[in-house]
Amino acid sequence: MSTPLAPQHGELPHAEPTELSAPFWNRCAEGTLTFQRCAACRSINFPPVEVCRECLDTDLGWEESSGRGTLYSWTVVHRPVTAAFTPPYAPAIVDLDEGYQMVTDLIGIAPEEITAGMPVEVDFHEVSPGLHLPYFRPSAG
Amino acid sequence: MSAGRAVIAGVYNTPQARRLENWTTRKLIASAALGALRDAGLTLADVDGVITEGDSSALIYDLRLGPAWQGRGFGLDAVVEAANAIKGGQADVVLIVAAAAGVYVDRDATAPWTRPENEFVAPWGLFTAAEFALIARRHMTTYGTTPEQLATVAATIRNNGHQNPEAVYFGRGPFKPEDILASRMIADPFHLLDCSMTSEGGCALVLVAADRMADLPAKPVHVLGGGADYYGPAYQFPPSWDLAGRRGGPVNGRIGGRAADRAFRHAGLERSDVDVLELYDPFSFEIIRQLEAFGFCEPGEGGPFVEDGHIAVTGSHPVTTDGGTMSFSHAGGSPQMFQRVIRGVQQLRGEAGPLQVPGAEVALCSGAGAGALFNSVVLLGTEASS
Ligand SMILES: [Zn+2]
């Protein structure tokens, strides 16, 4: 069996947080996963947006996610597009229990052990000074 | 009479190569434009409409084509836009041209226009192959589609390029599915040979009103229908198979289905009328997905369908007969997509040499796919629709 996938270390491509996204990244630094919810129609909006994607209301607040979900799809990258990433790593889409999807990387599991629908939970890592990334790993229990 | 309808009167591919030394994008565009006009039996002075990638107005200035209509369509949408401009009486002769040279700093790099710099995908290392892999994986876990089935697609298309003297990878085969599976893994399930290459080159098409064709040398190829499905910007959001809109209809994994339905309805054609499928092939799985999305096989049946030999040039549904982006060329954003239509024209003219589909009369061409959240379709025919 191969070694479990690990978080990246070092400078990664990432955008400067905007006024819209800063609340998400600030809470990541505290180890909490958050998402936007529309006060008018209760829809979840992620990635964050100024105007609700469902009802177009502008009253959008932040809520905490349980950080738990299931694996929707994944790949294992052996040949990254930039040298910033150390392979192998496993980009994935996770279905959060609250009912939205996000892109992440899987860690803490060997590539050949990954299975569709497996329970996963968020695991934050500071990959470079100030950049706290939500990764996902197999759920503890 | 076919007055007002648009036909493709000229097509041209410049040389294609991994790197075209001593060429620039602008020089390639000039070469491609002149080549397509020569093929159509027309000159620059006949052109009164232009679509190119990026700034069409700059090309109108540089080629002294003004006053001219200009379009803004990307990829296959440009062909539909040009046809509509002719039908609508806004232009008589539209030149569609695009090229790319000197773009790659690293010849192994992914196409730079698809590099995600976006906040909610970039830090997790997504790039084109990974995005399309996330779509492919979902199909594999849902329907049991296998790496061998993906490899069959790649081997088929690469074998077409192997036989195409114009292809960058001419003579580089033949390939068996085992050869694809033996190439190094890029983004599981995609091996190196499941992926498009990067290359340079240019191409052009000339569209004219059908009633103009009587004076022109080439066998006219009619634009019978087109369609476009978009779910959002590529490479910014999770490339989710199940992404859906508020109106219902096909989810992202089935993108192109609505476009194809509309194109067929407009053309008055059935799926069974199609002789050749010039499908856009950024990754092997995308052919399986498009065959399902466009309605050539049932959902989930794409894997067995390609395994049974349907997609070979000698099969019932020949795909991507020039070798596509895996073997023919993968240059620029628009050229590689225009080249699907150019190959469709070559097939319908009977100019595809050893890869000719005998008696081909209707071609379906496509551009992009589910990792990109859009897919466009063009239907071409040797006869005008009734
Ligand atoms: Zn709302």
Short mmCIF file of C-alpha atoms and ligand atoms in Angstrom, two decimals:
data_model
loop_
_atom_site.label_atom_id
_atom_site.label_comp_id
_atom_site.label_asym_id
_atom_site.label_seq_id
_atom_site.Cartn_x
_atom_site.Cartn_y
_atom_site.Cartn_z
CA MET A 1 0.00 0.00 0.00
CA SER A 2 1.26 3.50 -0.80
CA THR A 3 1.70 6.26 1.74
CA PRO A 4 -1.29 8.31 2.85
CA LEU A 5 -1.79 11.57 0.97
CA ALA A 6 -0.46 14.60 2.84
CA PRO A 7 -1.22 18.34 2.81
CA GLN A 8 0.93 20.55 0.60
CA HIS A 9 3.67 22.74 2.03
CA GLY A 10 4.91 26.02 0.61
CA GLU A 11 3.60 28.76 -1.64
CA LEU A 12 0.52 27.66 -3.57
CA PRO A 13 -1.44 29.60 -6.17
CA HIS A 14 -4.19 31.42 -4.33
CA ALA A 15 -6.12 34.62 -4.75
CA GLU A 16 -6.07 37.46 -2.26
CA PRO A 17 -9.30 37.25 -0.28
CA THR A 18 -11.89 39.82 -1.28
CA GLU A 19 -14.37 41.63 0.92
CA LEU A 20 -16.80 38.89 -0.05
CA SER A 21 -14.54 35.93 0.69
CA ALA A 22 -12.50 37.22 3.63
CA PRO A 23 -14.99 35.92 6.24
CA PHE A 24 -14.53 32.39 4.88
CA TRP A 25 -10.73 32.52 4.95
CA ASN A 26 -10.62 34.26 8.35
CA ARG A 27 -12.65 31.43 9.86
CA CYS A 28 -10.44 28.84 8.12
CA ALA A 29 -7.52 30.34 10.06
CA GLU A 30 -9.53 29.62 13.23
CA GLY A 31 -10.22 26.05 12.11
CA THR A 32 -13.89 26.53 11.22
CA LEU A 33 -15.53 25.83 7.89
CA THR A 34 -18.28 28.28 6.96
CA PHE A 35 -20.73 28.93 4.19
CA GLN A 36 -23.19 31.64 3.20
CA ARG A 37 -26.91 31.19 3.73
CA CYS A 38 -29.61 33.46 2.34
CA ALA A 39 -31.84 34.93 5.04
CA ALA A 40 -34.74 35.24 2.59
CA CYS A 41 -34.94 31.77 1.03
CA ARG A 42 -32.55 29.79 3.29
CA SER A 43 -30.52 28.56 0.29
CA ILE A 44 -26.84 27.89 0.77
CA ASN A 45 -24.47 29.87 -1.44
CA PHE A 46 -20.93 28.57 -1.85
CA PRO A 47 -18.56 29.93 -3.10
CA PRO A 48 -19.82 33.18 -1.57
CA VAL A 49 -21.74 35.62 -3.69
CA GLU A 50 -23.21 39.12 -3.36
CA VAL A 51 -26.68 38.18 -4.51
CA CYS A 52 -28.36 34.87 -3.62
CA ARG A 53 -28.07 32.47 -6.55
CA GLU A 54 -31.56 31.14 -5.80
CA CYS A 55 -33.77 34.14 -5.00
CA LEU A 56 -31.47 37.10 -5.74
CA ASP A 57 -31.88 38.52 -2.24
CA THR A 58 -28.85 40.35 -0.85
CA ASP A 59 -29.31 39.41 2.81
CA LEU A 60 -26.64 36.72 3.05
CA GLY A 61 -25.15 35.58 6.35
CA TRP A 62 -22.37 33.18 7.31
CA GLU A 63 -23.00 29.90 9.12
CA GLU A 64 -20.68 27.23 10.46
CA SER A 65 -20.52 23.90 8.67
CA SER A 66 -20.18 20.66 10.58
CA GLY A 67 -17.20 20.02 8.32
CA ARG A 68 -18.61 16.56 7.65
CA GLY A 69 -19.71 15.11 4.40
CA THR A 70 -19.20 12.39 1.82
CA LEU A 71 -16.89 12.03 -1.14
CA TYR A 72 -18.66 12.97 -4.40
CA SER A 73 -15.76 12.61 -6.87
CA TRP A 74 -11.97 12.65 -6.86
CA THR A 75 -8.83 12.32 -8.91
CA VAL A 76 -5.23 11.60 -7.97
CA VAL A 77 -2.80 13.99 -9.65
CA HIS A 78 0.62 12.56 -10.43
CA ARG A 79 1.72 15.28 -12.81
CA PRO A 80 0.80 18.74 -11.49
CA VAL A 81 0.45 21.69 -13.79
CA THR A 82 2.75 23.84 -11.66
CA ALA A 83 5.78 22.92 -9.60
CA ALA A 84 4.06 24.51 -6.60
CA PHE A 85 2.29 21.21 -5.93
CA THR A 86 3.99 18.06 -4.70
CA PRO A 87 2.42 14.94 -6.20
CA PRO A 88 0.58 12.81 -5.59
CA TYR A 89 -2.36 14.81 -4.34
CA ALA A 90 -6.07 14.19 -4.66
CA PRO A 91 -8.42 16.99 -5.76
CA ALA A 92 -11.96 16.12 -4.78
CA ILE A 93 -15.51 17.38 -4.64
CA VAL A 94 -17.15 16.83 -1.27
CA ASP A 95 -20.90 16.81 -0.55
CA LEU A 96 -21.17 18.62 2.78
CA ASP A 97 -23.85 17.38 5.17
CA GLU A 98 -25.50 20.82 5.01
CA GLY A 99 -26.22 20.24 1.33
CA TYR A 100 -23.58 21.97 -0.76
CA GLN A 101 -20.42 21.00 -2.60
CA MET A 102 -16.88 22.29 -2.39
CA VAL A 103 -13.54 21.54 -4.01
CA THR A 104 -10.80 20.31 -1.69
CA ASP A 105 -7.93 17.82 -1.56
CA LEU A 106 -8.19 14.48 0.25
CA ILE A 107 -5.50 13.66 2.80
CA GLY A 108 -4.82 10.94 5.36
CA ILE A 109 -5.64 8.07 3.02
CA ALA A 110 -3.66 6.10 0.43
CA PRO A 111 -4.86 6.77 -3.14
CA GLU A 112 -5.96 3.17 -3.72
CA GLU A 113 -8.08 3.19 -0.54
CA ILE A 114 -10.32 6.06 -1.70
CA THR A 115 -13.90 5.00 -2.43
CA ALA A 116 -16.94 6.84 -3.75
CA GLY A 117 -19.29 8.11 -1.08
CA MET A 118 -16.88 7.57 1.80
CA PRO A 119 -17.52 9.75 4.88
CA VAL A 120 -15.01 12.58 5.18
CA GLU A 121 -14.36 15.47 7.53
CA VAL A 122 -12.55 18.77 7.26
CA ASP A 123 -8.94 19.05 8.42
CA PHE A 124 -7.22 22.46 8.26
CA HIS A 125 -3.56 22.92 7.48
CA GLU A 126 -1.46 26.07 7.26
CA VAL A 127 0.37 25.30 4.03
CA SER A 128 2.27 28.60 3.92
CA PRO A 129 2.31 31.52 6.38
CA GLY A 130 -1.27 32.76 6.61
CA LEU A 131 -2.83 30.31 4.13
CA HIS A 132 -5.03 27.89 6.08
CA LEU A 133 -6.56 25.39 3.68
CA PRO A 134 -9.51 23.14 4.44
CA TYR A 135 -8.51 19.61 3.40
CA PHE A 136 -10.72 16.57 3.97
CA ARG A 137 -9.77 13.20 5.46
CA PRO A 138 -11.69 10.01 6.17
CA SER A 139 -14.05 10.56 9.11
CA ALA A 140 -12.74 9.38 12.44
CA GLY A 141 -15.95 7.62 13.36
CA MET B 1 -34.04 28.29 -53.18
CA SER B 2 -31.33 28.39 -50.59
CA ALA B 3 -30.87 32.17 -50.66
CA GLY B 4 -29.93 33.56 -47.27
CA ARG B 5 -28.69 30.26 -45.95
CA ALA B 6 -25.06 30.00 -44.99
CA VAL B 7 -22.56 27.51 -46.36
CA ILE B 8 -18.93 26.87 -45.60
CA ALA B 9 -17.09 27.64 -48.84
CA GLY B 10 -13.49 27.43 -47.70
CA VAL B 11 -11.41 25.83 -44.96
CA TYR B 12 -7.69 25.74 -44.26
CA ASN B 13 -5.25 24.44 -41.67
CA THR B 14 -1.77 25.94 -41.51
CA PRO B 15 1.04 23.59 -40.53
CA GLN B 16 0.53 22.27 -36.99
CA ALA B 17 3.41 21.32 -34.69
CA ARG B 18 4.37 21.08 -31.03
CA ARG B 19 6.32 24.30 -31.69
CA LEU B 20 6.21 26.30 -34.90
CA GLU B 21 9.61 27.96 -35.02
CA ASN B 22 9.73 31.39 -36.66
CA TRP B 23 5.98 31.80 -36.63
CA THR B 24 3.95 34.26 -34.60
CA THR B 25 0.22 34.13 -33.97
CA ARG B 26 -0.38 37.08 -36.32
CA LYS B 27 1.64 35.56 -39.17
CA LEU B 28 -0.25 32.29 -38.77
CA ILE B 29 -3.57 34.13 -38.85
CA ALA B 30 -2.59 35.82 -42.12
CA SER B 31 -1.53 32.50 -43.62
CA ALA B 32 -4.71 30.76 -42.48
CA ALA B 33 -6.96 33.55 -43.76
CA LEU B 34 -5.37 33.51 -47.21
CA GLY B 35 -5.47 29.71 -47.31
CA ALA B 36 -9.19 29.50 -46.57
CA LEU B 37 -10.01 32.27 -49.05
CA ARG B 38 -7.95 30.53 -51.74
CA ASP B 39 -9.83 27.31 -50.98
CA ALA B 40 -13.12 29.20 -51.38
CA GLY B 41 -12.04 30.89 -54.61
CA LEU B 42 -12.39 34.29 -52.95
CA THR B 43 -10.05 37.13 -52.05
CA LEU B 44 -9.70 39.46 -49.08
CA ALA B 45 -11.69 42.06 -51.01
CA ASP B 46 -14.75 39.76 -50.83
CA VAL B 47 -14.72 39.58 -47.02
CA ASP B 48 -17.19 41.80 -45.16
CA GLY B 49 -17.39 39.95 -41.87
CA VAL B 50 -14.73 38.73 -39.42
CA ILE B 51 -14.57 36.60 -36.31
CA THR B 52 -11.27 35.88 -34.65
CA GLU B 53 -10.22 34.91 -31.15
CA GLY B 54 -9.76 38.06 -29.11
CA ASP B 55 -9.99 41.35 -30.96
CA SER B 56 -11.76 41.02 -34.31
CA SER B 57 -11.64 44.79 -34.83
CA ALA B 58 -7.83 44.79 -34.76
CA LEU B 59 -7.79 42.16 -37.48
CA ILE B 60 -10.29 44.17 -39.53
CA TYR B 61 -7.88 47.10 -39.28
CA ASP B 62 -4.73 45.10 -40.03
CA LEU B 63 -6.24 43.33 -43.05
CA ARG B 64 -7.99 46.53 -44.23
CA LEU B 65 -11.34 44.77 -44.29
CA GLY B 66 -13.43 47.64 -42.97
CA PRO B 67 -16.21 48.51 -42.95
CA ALA B 68 -17.05 44.98 -41.88
CA TRP B 69 -19.38 43.14 -39.53
CA GLN B 70 -17.58 41.53 -36.60
CA GLY B 71 -18.58 38.65 -34.40
CA ARG B 72 -17.54 37.72 -30.90
CA GLY B 73 -18.26 34.00 -30.78
CA PHE B 74 -15.73 31.57 -29.35
CA GLY B 75 -15.11 28.11 -30.79
CA LEU B 76 -18.06 26.48 -32.52
CA ASP B 77 -20.33 29.34 -31.50
CA ALA B 78 -18.44 31.51 -34.00
CA VAL B 79 -19.56 29.28 -36.87
CA VAL B 80 -23.20 29.57 -35.82
CA GLU B 81 -22.83 33.30 -35.29
CA ALA B 82 -21.34 33.75 -38.76
CA ALA B 83 -24.08 31.65 -40.34
CA ASN B 84 -26.73 33.70 -38.57
CA ALA B 85 -25.11 36.97 -39.66
CA ILE B 86 -25.26 35.80 -43.26
CA LYS B 87 -28.84 34.57 -42.89
CA GLY B 88 -29.78 37.85 -41.25
CA GLY B 89 -28.30 39.86 -44.09
CA GLN B 90 -25.59 41.47 -41.96
CA ALA B 91 -22.69 40.13 -44.01
CA ASP B 92 -22.09 38.17 -47.22
CA VAL B 93 -18.66 36.62 -46.70
CA VAL B 94 -17.47 35.93 -43.16
CA LEU B 95 -13.88 34.96 -42.40
CA ILE B 96 -13.39 32.97 -39.18
CA VAL B 97 -9.74 32.67 -38.31
CA ALA B 98 -7.60 31.88 -35.28
CA ALA B 99 -4.09 30.72 -34.51
CA ALA B 100 -1.60 30.30 -31.70
CA ALA B 101 2.18 30.26 -31.83
CA GLY B 102 4.81 31.12 -29.27
CA VAL B 103 2.28 30.62 -26.51
CA TYR B 104 3.95 27.84 -24.60
CA VAL B 105 6.95 28.49 -22.46
CA ASP B 106 7.06 24.87 -21.35
CA ARG B 107 6.05 22.40 -24.00
CA ASP B 108 4.66 20.03 -21.39
CA ALA B 109 2.47 22.70 -19.86
CA THR B 110 -1.28 22.66 -19.82
CA ALA B 111 -2.87 25.25 -22.07
CA PRO B 112 -2.36 28.56 -20.24
CA TRP B 113 -5.90 29.82 -20.90
CA THR B 114 -7.24 27.02 -18.75
CA ARG B 115 -4.97 27.58 -15.79
CA PRO B 116 -7.22 28.25 -12.84
CA GLU B 117 -6.31 31.32 -10.88
CA ASN B 118 -9.52 31.14 -9.03
CA GLU B 119 -10.01 31.44 -5.35
CA PHE B 120 -12.07 28.33 -4.65
CA VAL B 121 -10.25 25.87 -6.91
CA ALA B 122 -6.64 27.04 -7.39
CA PRO B 123 -5.16 26.28 -3.93
CA TRP B 124 -6.24 22.65 -4.27
CA GLY B 125 -4.29 22.26 -7.48
CA LEU B 126 -7.11 21.89 -9.97
CA PHE B 127 -6.19 22.17 -13.63
CA THR B 128 -7.83 21.01 -16.83
CA ALA B 129 -7.02 17.31 -16.58
CA ALA B 130 -8.12 17.19 -12.94
CA GLU B 131 -11.37 18.99 -13.69
CA PHE B 132 -12.26 16.57 -16.48
CA ALA B 133 -11.11 13.66 -14.30
CA LEU B 134 -13.64 14.67 -11.62
CA ILE B 135 -16.38 14.35 -14.25
CA ALA B 136 -15.03 11.05 -15.57
CA ARG B 137 -14.72 9.53 -12.09
CA ARG B 138 -18.34 10.30 -11.31
CA HIS B 139 -19.41 8.39 -14.43
CA MET B 140 -17.09 5.49 -13.55
CA THR B 141 -18.42 5.15 -10.01
CA THR B 142 -22.04 5.55 -11.16
CA TYR B 143 -22.02 3.27 -14.21
CA GLY B 144 -18.92 1.12 -13.87
CA THR B 145 -17.17 2.72 -16.84
CA THR B 146 -13.62 1.34 -16.98
CA PRO B 147 -10.13 2.70 -17.68
CA GLU B 148 -9.98 0.20 -20.56
CA GLN B 149 -13.02 1.83 -22.15
CA LEU B 150 -11.40 5.25 -21.82
CA ALA B 151 -8.21 3.84 -23.33
CA THR B 152 -10.19 2.46 -26.28
CA VAL B 153 -11.32 6.00 -27.09
CA ALA B 154 -7.77 7.36 -26.88
CA ALA B 155 -6.35 4.53 -29.00
CA THR B 156 -9.04 5.01 -31.64
CA ILE B 157 -8.49 8.75 -31.98
CA ARG B 158 -4.71 8.45 -31.84
CA ASN B 159 -4.84 5.82 -34.56
CA ASN B 160 -6.76 8.28 -36.71
CA GLY B 161 -3.99 10.82 -36.21
CA HIS B 162 -1.41 8.14 -36.91
CA GLN B 163 -2.88 7.85 -40.42
CA ASN B 164 -3.40 11.58 -41.02
CA PRO B 165 -0.41 13.16 -42.79
CA GLU B 166 -1.46 16.60 -41.48
CA ALA B 167 -1.40 15.47 -37.84
CA VAL B 168 1.32 16.52 -35.41
CA TYR B 169 1.58 12.86 -34.37
CA PHE B 170 1.31 11.38 -37.87
CA GLY B 171 2.98 7.98 -37.97
CA ARG B 172 3.33 7.80 -34.19
CA GLY B 173 1.12 4.72 -33.77
CA PRO B 174 -0.59 2.46 -34.02
CA PHE B 175 -1.89 2.30 -30.47
CA LYS B 176 -3.67 -0.44 -28.59
CA PRO B 177 -5.67 0.33 -25.45
CA GLU B 178 -2.88 -1.35 -23.46
CA ASP B 179 -0.45 1.29 -24.74
CA ILE B 180 -2.68 4.04 -23.41
CA LEU B 181 -2.95 2.32 -20.02
CA ALA B 182 0.82 1.84 -19.90
CA SER B 183 1.55 5.57 -20.29
CA ARG B 184 2.25 7.45 -17.07
CA MET B 185 -0.64 8.62 -14.94
CA ILE B 186 -1.42 12.35 -15.09
CA ALA B 187 -4.68 12.72 -13.17
CA ASP B 188 -6.32 9.39 -12.39
CA PRO B 189 -8.11 7.99 -14.43
CA PHE B 190 -6.28 9.90 -17.18
CA HIS B 191 -2.95 8.58 -18.36
CA LEU B 192 -0.73 10.78 -20.50
CA LEU B 193 -2.19 9.28 -23.68
CA ASP B 194 -5.77 9.86 -22.48
CA CYS B 195 -5.03 13.60 -22.65
CA SER B 196 -4.79 16.15 -25.43
CA MET B 197 -1.34 17.41 -26.35
CA THR B 198 -0.27 21.02 -26.61
CA SER B 199 0.71 22.35 -30.00
CA GLU B 200 0.73 25.40 -32.25
CA GLY B 201 -1.03 26.17 -35.48
CA GLY B 202 -3.77 28.14 -37.14
CA CYS B 203 -6.86 27.60 -39.22
CA ALA B 204 -9.64 29.47 -40.95
CA LEU B 205 -13.10 29.01 -42.43
CA VAL B 206 -15.00 31.13 -44.93
CA LEU B 207 -18.78 31.23 -44.81
CA VAL B 208 -20.89 32.70 -47.60
CA ALA B 209 -24.57 32.88 -48.55
CA ALA B 210 -25.61 29.66 -50.28
CA ASP B 211 -26.74 31.48 -53.44
CA ARG B 212 -23.17 32.67 -53.90
CA MET B 213 -21.85 29.11 -54.23
CA ALA B 214 -22.77 28.71 -57.89
CA ASP B 215 -19.73 30.88 -58.77
CA LEU B 216 -17.35 29.14 -56.37
CA PRO B 217 -15.17 26.06 -56.86
CA ALA B 218 -15.67 24.07 -53.67
CA LYS B 219 -18.44 21.62 -52.90
CA PRO B 220 -20.63 23.60 -50.51
CA VAL B 221 -21.11 22.38 -46.96
CA HIS B 222 -24.27 23.66 -45.35
CA VAL B 223 -24.53 24.79 -41.74
CA LEU B 224 -27.77 23.00 -40.90
CA GLY B 225 -28.03 23.69 -37.21
CA GLY B 226 -26.19 24.60 -34.07
CA GLY B 227 -26.56 24.84 -30.36
CA ALA B 228 -24.74 25.91 -27.24
CA ASP B 229 -25.11 24.87 -23.60
CA TYR B 230 -23.38 26.78 -20.83
CA TYR B 231 -23.47 26.14 -17.09
CA GLY B 232 -20.99 28.82 -16.04
CA PRO B 233 -17.40 29.91 -16.35
CA ALA B 234 -14.87 27.13 -16.71
CA TYR B 235 -12.35 26.46 -13.95
CA GLN B 236 -13.94 28.51 -11.17
CA PHE B 237 -16.51 26.23 -9.57
CA PRO B 238 -16.63 22.52 -8.67
CA PRO B 239 -16.89 20.65 -11.99
CA SER B 240 -19.83 18.68 -10.72
CA TRP B 241 -21.67 16.12 -12.86
CA ASP B 242 -24.94 17.00 -11.08
CA LEU B 243 -24.77 20.79 -11.37
CA ALA B 244 -28.30 21.86 -12.29
CA GLY B 245 -30.14 25.06 -13.10
CA ARG B 246 -33.52 26.32 -11.96
CA ARG B 247 -35.26 25.32 -15.21
CA GLY B 248 -34.47 21.61 -15.06
CA GLY B 249 -33.10 20.00 -18.19
CA PRO B 250 -29.82 18.14 -18.53
CA VAL B 251 -27.36 18.44 -15.64
CA ASN B 252 -23.75 19.49 -16.30
CA GLY B 253 -22.70 15.89 -16.88
CA ARG B 254 -25.17 15.83 -19.78
CA ILE B 255 -24.18 19.24 -21.09
CA GLY B 256 -24.57 19.54 -24.83
CA GLY B 257 -27.78 17.49 -24.76
CA ARG B 258 -30.02 20.51 -25.01
CA ALA B 259 -27.78 22.03 -27.68
CA ALA B 260 -27.87 18.84 -29.74
CA ASP B 261 -31.66 18.50 -29.40
CA ARG B 262 -32.12 22.01 -30.71
CA ALA B 263 -29.60 21.59 -33.52
CA PHE B 264 -31.26 18.38 -34.73
CA ARG B 265 -34.75 19.89 -34.49
CA HIS B 266 -33.68 22.99 -36.42
CA ALA B 267 -31.98 20.88 -39.09
CA GLY B 268 -34.88 18.47 -39.35
CA LEU B 269 -32.48 15.58 -38.82
CA GLU B 270 -32.35 12.49 -36.61
CA ARG B 271 -29.36 11.05 -34.79
CA SER B 272 -29.40 8.20 -37.30
CA ASP B 273 -28.76 10.69 -40.12
CA VAL B 274 -25.28 11.48 -38.80
CA ASP B 275 -22.44 9.81 -40.70
CA VAL B 276 -19.43 11.19 -38.84
CA LEU B 277 -18.94 12.74 -35.39
CA GLU B 278 -16.16 15.28 -35.14
CA LEU B 279 -16.24 15.37 -31.35
CA TYR B 280 -13.96 17.55 -29.28
CA ASP B 281 -11.56 15.26 -27.43
CA PRO B 282 -9.68 17.09 -24.67
CA PHE B 283 -9.65 13.82 -22.70
CA SER B 284 -10.66 10.29 -23.63
CA PHE B 285 -13.69 10.14 -21.36
CA GLU B 286 -15.23 13.21 -22.97
CA ILE B 287 -16.11 11.16 -26.07
CA ILE B 288 -18.06 8.68 -23.95
CA ARG B 289 -19.83 11.55 -22.23
CA GLN B 290 -20.72 13.33 -25.45
CA LEU B 291 -22.02 10.19 -27.15
CA GLU B 292 -24.46 9.85 -24.25
CA ALA B 293 -25.26 13.57 -23.92
CA PHE B 294 -25.94 13.97 -27.64
CA GLY B 295 -28.22 10.93 -27.63
CA PHE B 296 -26.17 8.46 -29.68
CA CYS B 297 -26.37 5.94 -26.85
CA GLU B 298 -28.23 5.60 -23.57
CA PRO B 299 -27.00 7.17 -20.32
CA GLY B 300 -24.33 4.90 -18.84
CA GLU B 301 -23.94 2.94 -22.08
CA GLY B 302 -21.09 5.04 -23.49
CA GLY B 303 -18.35 2.76 -22.15
CA PRO B 304 -19.62 -0.49 -23.71
CA PHE B 305 -20.55 1.48 -26.85
CA VAL B 306 -16.97 2.58 -27.52
CA GLU B 307 -15.61 -0.83 -26.54
CA ASP B 308 -17.69 -2.45 -29.27
CA GLY B 309 -15.83 -0.61 -32.02
CA HIS B 310 -18.62 1.81 -32.99
CA ILE B 311 -16.32 4.85 -32.97
CA ALA B 312 -13.62 3.62 -35.37
CA VAL B 313 -13.55 5.17 -38.85
CA THR B 314 -14.95 1.86 -40.08
CA GLY B 315 -17.60 1.76 -37.34
CA SER B 316 -21.16 3.01 -37.20
CA HIS B 317 -20.21 6.23 -35.36
CA PRO B 318 -16.74 7.32 -36.49
CA VAL B 319 -15.37 10.02 -34.16
CA THR B 320 -12.68 12.69 -34.45
CA THR B 321 -11.25 11.42 -37.70
CA ASP B 322 -8.22 13.71 -37.97
CA GLY B 323 -6.80 12.62 -34.62
CA GLY B 324 -8.31 15.54 -32.71
CA THR B 325 -6.50 17.33 -29.92
CA MET B 326 -4.77 14.11 -28.91
CA SER B 327 -2.95 13.62 -32.19
CA PHE B 328 -3.87 16.14 -34.90
CA SER B 329 -3.36 19.44 -33.05
CA HIS B 330 -4.37 21.30 -29.91
CA ALA B 331 -3.55 24.93 -30.58
CA GLY B 332 -5.06 27.98 -28.95
CA GLY B 333 -8.51 28.36 -27.49
CA SER B 334 -10.53 28.65 -30.69
CA PRO B 335 -8.36 26.98 -33.40
CA GLN B 336 -8.64 23.51 -31.87
CA MET B 337 -12.44 23.91 -31.83
CA PHE B 338 -12.72 25.42 -35.33
CA GLN B 339 -10.75 22.37 -36.46
CA ARG B 340 -13.64 20.08 -35.48
CA VAL B 341 -15.76 21.93 -38.04
CA ILE B 342 -12.96 21.99 -40.60
CA ARG B 343 -12.65 18.21 -40.32
CA GLY B 344 -16.42 17.88 -40.70
CA VAL B 345 -16.17 19.91 -43.93
CA GLN B 346 -13.29 17.76 -45.20
CA GLN B 347 -15.33 14.62 -44.54
CA LEU B 348 -18.41 15.95 -46.31
CA ARG B 349 -16.30 17.03 -49.28
CA GLY B 350 -14.72 13.59 -49.44
CA GLU B 351 -11.25 15.03 -48.75
CA ALA B 352 -10.30 12.97 -45.69
CA GLY B 353 -7.96 10.61 -47.54
CA PRO B 354 -7.33 7.30 -45.78
CA LEU B 355 -9.67 8.42 -43.01
CA GLN B 356 -12.59 9.21 -45.27
CA VAL B 357 -15.96 7.95 -44.05
CA PRO B 358 -17.46 6.65 -47.31
CA GLY B 359 -20.39 8.72 -48.54
CA ALA B 360 -20.50 10.99 -45.49
CA GLU B 361 -23.36 13.48 -45.89
CA VAL B 362 -24.04 14.71 -42.35
CA ALA B 363 -21.44 15.59 -39.72
CA LEU B 364 -21.93 16.55 -36.09
CA CYS B 365 -19.15 18.70 -34.66
CA SER B 366 -18.71 19.60 -30.99
CA GLY B 367 -16.62 21.82 -28.77
CA ALA B 368 -15.60 21.58 -25.08
CA GLY B 369 -17.19 19.44 -22.37
CA ALA B 370 -18.26 18.92 -18.83
CA GLY B 371 -14.99 19.83 -17.09
CA ALA B 372 -15.38 23.16 -18.87
CA LEU B 373 -19.10 23.58 -18.04
CA PHE B 374 -20.02 24.24 -21.68
CA ASN B 375 -20.54 22.37 -24.90
CA SER B 376 -21.47 23.61 -28.35
CA VAL B 377 -22.67 21.68 -31.37
CA VAL B 378 -22.75 22.31 -35.13
CA LEU B 379 -24.51 20.12 -37.70
CA LEU B 380 -23.14 20.16 -41.24
CA GLY B 381 -24.62 18.63 -44.36
CA THR B 382 -23.93 18.21 -48.05
CA GLU B 383 -27.53 19.18 -48.79
CA ALA B 384 -29.49 22.19 -47.60
CA SER B 385 -32.19 21.31 -45.09
CA SER B 386 -35.70 21.34 -46.49
ZN ZN C 1 -32.12 33.38 -1.47
#
